[in-house]
C-alpha positions as a printed Julia matrix, in Angstrom:
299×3 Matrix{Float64}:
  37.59  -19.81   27.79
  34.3   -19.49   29.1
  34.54  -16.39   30.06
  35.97  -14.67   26.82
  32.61  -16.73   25.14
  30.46  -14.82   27.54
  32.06  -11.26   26.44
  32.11  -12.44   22.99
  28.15  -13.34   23.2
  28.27   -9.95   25.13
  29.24   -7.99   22.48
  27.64   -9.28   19.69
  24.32   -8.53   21.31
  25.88   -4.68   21.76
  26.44   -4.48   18.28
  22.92   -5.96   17.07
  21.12   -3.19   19.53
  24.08   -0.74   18.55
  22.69   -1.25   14.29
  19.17   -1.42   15.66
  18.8     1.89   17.12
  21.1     3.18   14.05
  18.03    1.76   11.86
  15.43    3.14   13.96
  17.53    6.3    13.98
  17.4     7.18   10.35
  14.09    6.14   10.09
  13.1     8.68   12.28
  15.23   10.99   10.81
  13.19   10.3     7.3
  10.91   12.88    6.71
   9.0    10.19    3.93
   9.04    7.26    6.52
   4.79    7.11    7.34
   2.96    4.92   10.31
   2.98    1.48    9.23
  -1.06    0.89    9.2
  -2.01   -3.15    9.18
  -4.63   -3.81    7.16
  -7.4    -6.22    8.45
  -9.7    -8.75    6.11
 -12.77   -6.74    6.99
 -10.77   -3.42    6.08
  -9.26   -4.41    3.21
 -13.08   -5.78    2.0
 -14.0    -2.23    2.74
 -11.38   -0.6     0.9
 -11.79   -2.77   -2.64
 -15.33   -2.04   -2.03
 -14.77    2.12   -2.01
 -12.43    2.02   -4.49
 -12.24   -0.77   -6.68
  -9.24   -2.31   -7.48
  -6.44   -1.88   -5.33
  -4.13   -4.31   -6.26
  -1.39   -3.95   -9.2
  -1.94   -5.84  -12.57
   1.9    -5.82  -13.86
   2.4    -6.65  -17.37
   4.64   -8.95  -18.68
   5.81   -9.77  -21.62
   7.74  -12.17  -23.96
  10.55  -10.95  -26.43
   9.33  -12.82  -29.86
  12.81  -11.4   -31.61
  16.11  -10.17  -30.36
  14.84   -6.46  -29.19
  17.79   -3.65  -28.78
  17.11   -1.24  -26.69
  19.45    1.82  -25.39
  19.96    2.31  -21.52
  21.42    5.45  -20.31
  22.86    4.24  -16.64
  23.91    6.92  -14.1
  27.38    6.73  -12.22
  28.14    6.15   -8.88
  29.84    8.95   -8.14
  29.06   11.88  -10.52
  25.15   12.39  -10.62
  25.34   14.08  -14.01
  27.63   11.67  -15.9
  25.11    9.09  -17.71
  26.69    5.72  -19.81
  24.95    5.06  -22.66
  24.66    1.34  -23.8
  22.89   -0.38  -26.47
  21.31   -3.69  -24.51
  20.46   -6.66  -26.86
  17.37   -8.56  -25.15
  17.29  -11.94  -26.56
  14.69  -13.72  -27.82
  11.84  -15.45  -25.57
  12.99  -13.36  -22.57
  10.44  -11.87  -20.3
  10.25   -8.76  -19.02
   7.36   -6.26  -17.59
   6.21   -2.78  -19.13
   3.96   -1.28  -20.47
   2.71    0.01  -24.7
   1.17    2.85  -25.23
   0.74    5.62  -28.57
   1.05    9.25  -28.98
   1.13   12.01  -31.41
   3.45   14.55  -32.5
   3.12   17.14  -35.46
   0.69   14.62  -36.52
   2.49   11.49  -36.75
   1.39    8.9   -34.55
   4.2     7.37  -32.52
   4.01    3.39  -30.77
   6.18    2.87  -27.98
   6.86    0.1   -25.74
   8.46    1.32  -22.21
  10.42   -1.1   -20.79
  10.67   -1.34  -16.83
  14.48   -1.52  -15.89
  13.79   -3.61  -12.83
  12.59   -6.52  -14.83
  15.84   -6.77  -16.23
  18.14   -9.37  -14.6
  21.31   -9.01  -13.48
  22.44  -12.16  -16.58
  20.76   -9.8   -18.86
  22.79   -6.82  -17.75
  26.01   -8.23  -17.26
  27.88   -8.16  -20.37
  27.19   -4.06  -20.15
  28.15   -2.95  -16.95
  30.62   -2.19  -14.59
  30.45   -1.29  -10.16
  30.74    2.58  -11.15
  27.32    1.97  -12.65
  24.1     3.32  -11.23
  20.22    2.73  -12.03
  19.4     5.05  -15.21
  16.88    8.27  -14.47
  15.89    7.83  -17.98
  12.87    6.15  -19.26
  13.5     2.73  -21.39
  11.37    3.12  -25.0
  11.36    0.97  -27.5
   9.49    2.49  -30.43
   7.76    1.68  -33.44
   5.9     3.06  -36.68
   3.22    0.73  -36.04
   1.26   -0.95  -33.87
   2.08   -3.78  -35.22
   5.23   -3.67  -35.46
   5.54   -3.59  -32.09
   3.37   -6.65  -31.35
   5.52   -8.63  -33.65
   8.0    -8.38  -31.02
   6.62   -7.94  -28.04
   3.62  -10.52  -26.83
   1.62  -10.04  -23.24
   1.67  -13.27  -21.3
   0.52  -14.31  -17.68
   2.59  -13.38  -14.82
   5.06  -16.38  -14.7
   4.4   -18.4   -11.65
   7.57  -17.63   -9.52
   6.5   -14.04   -9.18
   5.2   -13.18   -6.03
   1.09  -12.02   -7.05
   0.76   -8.13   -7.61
   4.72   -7.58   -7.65
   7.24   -6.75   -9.37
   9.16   -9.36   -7.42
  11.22   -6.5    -5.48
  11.17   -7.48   -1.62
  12.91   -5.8     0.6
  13.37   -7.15    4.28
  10.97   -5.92    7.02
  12.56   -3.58    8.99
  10.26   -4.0    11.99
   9.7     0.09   12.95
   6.55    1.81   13.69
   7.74    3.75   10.05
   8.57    3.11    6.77
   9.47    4.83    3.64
   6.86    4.1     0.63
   9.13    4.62   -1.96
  12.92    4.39   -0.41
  13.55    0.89    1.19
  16.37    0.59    3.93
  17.17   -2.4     4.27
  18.87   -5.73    2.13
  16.46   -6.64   -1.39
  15.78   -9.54   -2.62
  14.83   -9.83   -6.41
  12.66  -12.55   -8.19
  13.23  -11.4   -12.28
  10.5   -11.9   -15.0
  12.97  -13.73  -16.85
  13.75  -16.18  -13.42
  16.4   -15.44  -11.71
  16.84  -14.82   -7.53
  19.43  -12.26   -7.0
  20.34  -10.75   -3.12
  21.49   -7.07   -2.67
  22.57   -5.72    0.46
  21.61   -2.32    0.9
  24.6     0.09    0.51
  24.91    3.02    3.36
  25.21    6.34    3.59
  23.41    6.44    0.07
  19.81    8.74    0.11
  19.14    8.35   -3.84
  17.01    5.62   -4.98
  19.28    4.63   -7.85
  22.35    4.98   -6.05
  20.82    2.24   -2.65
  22.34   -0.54   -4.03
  24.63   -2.12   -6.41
  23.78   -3.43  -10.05
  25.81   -6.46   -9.3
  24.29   -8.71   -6.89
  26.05  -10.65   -3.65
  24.83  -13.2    -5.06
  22.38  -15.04   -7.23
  21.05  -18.03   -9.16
  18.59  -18.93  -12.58
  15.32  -20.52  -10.85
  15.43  -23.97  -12.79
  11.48  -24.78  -11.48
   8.76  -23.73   -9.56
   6.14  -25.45   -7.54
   3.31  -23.97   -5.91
   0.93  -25.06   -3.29
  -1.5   -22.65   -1.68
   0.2   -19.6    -0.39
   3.73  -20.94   -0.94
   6.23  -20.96   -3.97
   8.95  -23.28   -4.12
  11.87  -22.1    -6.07
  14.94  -24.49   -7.25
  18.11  -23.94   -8.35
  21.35  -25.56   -8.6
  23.43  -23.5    -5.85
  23.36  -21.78   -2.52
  22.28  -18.0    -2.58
  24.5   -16.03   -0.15
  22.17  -14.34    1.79
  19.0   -15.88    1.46
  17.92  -18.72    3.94
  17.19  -21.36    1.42
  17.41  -24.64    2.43
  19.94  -27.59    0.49
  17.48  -30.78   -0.45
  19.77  -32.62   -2.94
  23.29  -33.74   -3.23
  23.68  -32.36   -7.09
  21.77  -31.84   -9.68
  19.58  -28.13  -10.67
  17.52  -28.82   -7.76
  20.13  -28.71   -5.25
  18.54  -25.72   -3.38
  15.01  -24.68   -2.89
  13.56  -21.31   -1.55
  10.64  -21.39    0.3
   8.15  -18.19   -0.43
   4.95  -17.85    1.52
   2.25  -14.86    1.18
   1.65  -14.08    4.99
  -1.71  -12.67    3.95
  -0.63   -9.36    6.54
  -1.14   -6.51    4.1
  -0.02   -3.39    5.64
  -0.68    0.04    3.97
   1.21    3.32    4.25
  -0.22    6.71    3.65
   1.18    9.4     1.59
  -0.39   12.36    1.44
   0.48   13.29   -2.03
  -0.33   10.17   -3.69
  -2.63    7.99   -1.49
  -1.84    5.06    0.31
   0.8     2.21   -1.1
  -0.35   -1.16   -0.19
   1.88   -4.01    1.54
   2.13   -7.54    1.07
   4.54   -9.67    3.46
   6.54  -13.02    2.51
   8.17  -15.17    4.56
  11.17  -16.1     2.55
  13.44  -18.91    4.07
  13.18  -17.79    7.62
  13.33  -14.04    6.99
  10.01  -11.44    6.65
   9.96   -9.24    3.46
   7.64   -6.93    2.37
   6.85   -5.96   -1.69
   4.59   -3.31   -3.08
   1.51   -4.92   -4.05
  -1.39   -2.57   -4.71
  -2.29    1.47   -3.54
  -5.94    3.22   -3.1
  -6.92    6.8    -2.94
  -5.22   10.27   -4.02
């Protein structure tokens, strides 16, 4: 008996170096993975003092009326085929984007684009199936005028769950000397605007951003309250998140299971040549490193 443990124990470590060097494999392979470049306190002081502000200033806001907006998702397996669905956004939900105006022929044109990562995977549900993929099309809501638009969208703080300067998309830290900016390769974790925690695993084999993971999550859970102290977020919820290291600290209740989310304060930045550098941030997140894009300098 002890000796089949021993081979057992044997080949488990195998197949941990076997997915390890498959990791470091396609990383190298990557011709978008750069040098992963740790960013002191005294550099980073030097960098916001060359170019300002670094650091991202995501806008949120909250729905002040039901808000419909059309979403055009891709498909899994044909890259052309698209699947058009009106989304209704209820009331007092929270989501990130941005407004903005334009002209055409004269007419003046208000627009609200909606980021399709704020959207939660409760939001999305009702509309969508596994042969769905992330859309390629922009999200607009749009509006005669200006204030129109305000009357149902309204800018608030960054709700206190999010992780500062993110979107609240982590993705676990792969530990190579490389990484890709802008096409993670490894498991996600998602904190929503609208409070949810929701666990992806990466899918393989898959090169196109919207096609890395699933829209339906392993697994997930609404964040019933948040405490913070210092660098650390404490997010509660009423079940366990399969997945995530969180930790079980009452018998029932909403509160049965708190996450644990701590700002290392390890910025790392990686350099791409056509659009600067992308700043890091790192998280500890139960007992597991993440990394979330936080900020980016230069051009």
């Amino acid at each position: 008996m002890k000796k089949l443990r021993n081979l057992l124990i044997f080949a488990a470590v195998l197949l941990g170096l076997a997915a390890s060097v498959h990791v470091q494999a396609s990383l190298n392979d990557d011709p978008d993975a750069v040098t992963v470049q740790p960013v002191s306190k005294k550099q980073l002081a030097s960098i916001k003092k060359h170019y300002g502000s670094i650091w991202y200033h995501i806008k949120f806001y909250r729905t002040l009326k039901p808000v419909n907006v059309t979403i055009k998702f891709g498909d899994r397996q044909n890259t052309k085929l698209a699947h058009p669905k009106v989304l209704q956004i209820p009331k007092n939900t929270i989501v990130s984007g941005n407004k903005f105006n334009d002209s055409e022929k004269g007419l003046v044109r208000y627009s609200f684009n909606l980021d399709f990562d704020s959207l939660s995977y409760h939001l999305l549900k009702p509309k969508i199936t596994k042969q769905f993929a992330e859309p390629n099309f922009a999200i607009s809501v749009t509006a005669k005028s200006k204030q129109s638009l305000n009357r149902r969208f309204k800018r608030i703080t960054p709700p206190k769950y999010l992780p500062t300067y993110s979107r609240g998309i982590l993705n676990k830290y792969p530990y190579t000397p490389k990484i890709d900016p802008f096409t993670p390769t490894t498991d996600q974790l998602k904190i929503t605007p609208d409070g949810n925690v929701e666990f992806y695993p990466i899918i393989s084999g898959q090169t196109k951003n919207n096609q890395l993971f699933s829209l339906i999550p392993q697994s997930f859970a609404k964040i019933n309250k948040t405490i913070v102290k210092g660098n650390t977020r404490y997010l509660y919820y009423s079940h366990h998140i399969s997945g995530v290291h969180d930790q079980r600290v009452a018998k029932s209740g909403r509160y049965q299971y708190r996450l644990t989310v701590t700002n290392l304060h390890q910025p790392f930045s990686l350099f791409d040549g056509d659009q600067g550098a992308v700043m890091m941030s790192q998280y500890k997140i139960g007992s597991t490193t993440y990394y979330t894009r936080s900020g980016s300098y230069g051009a």
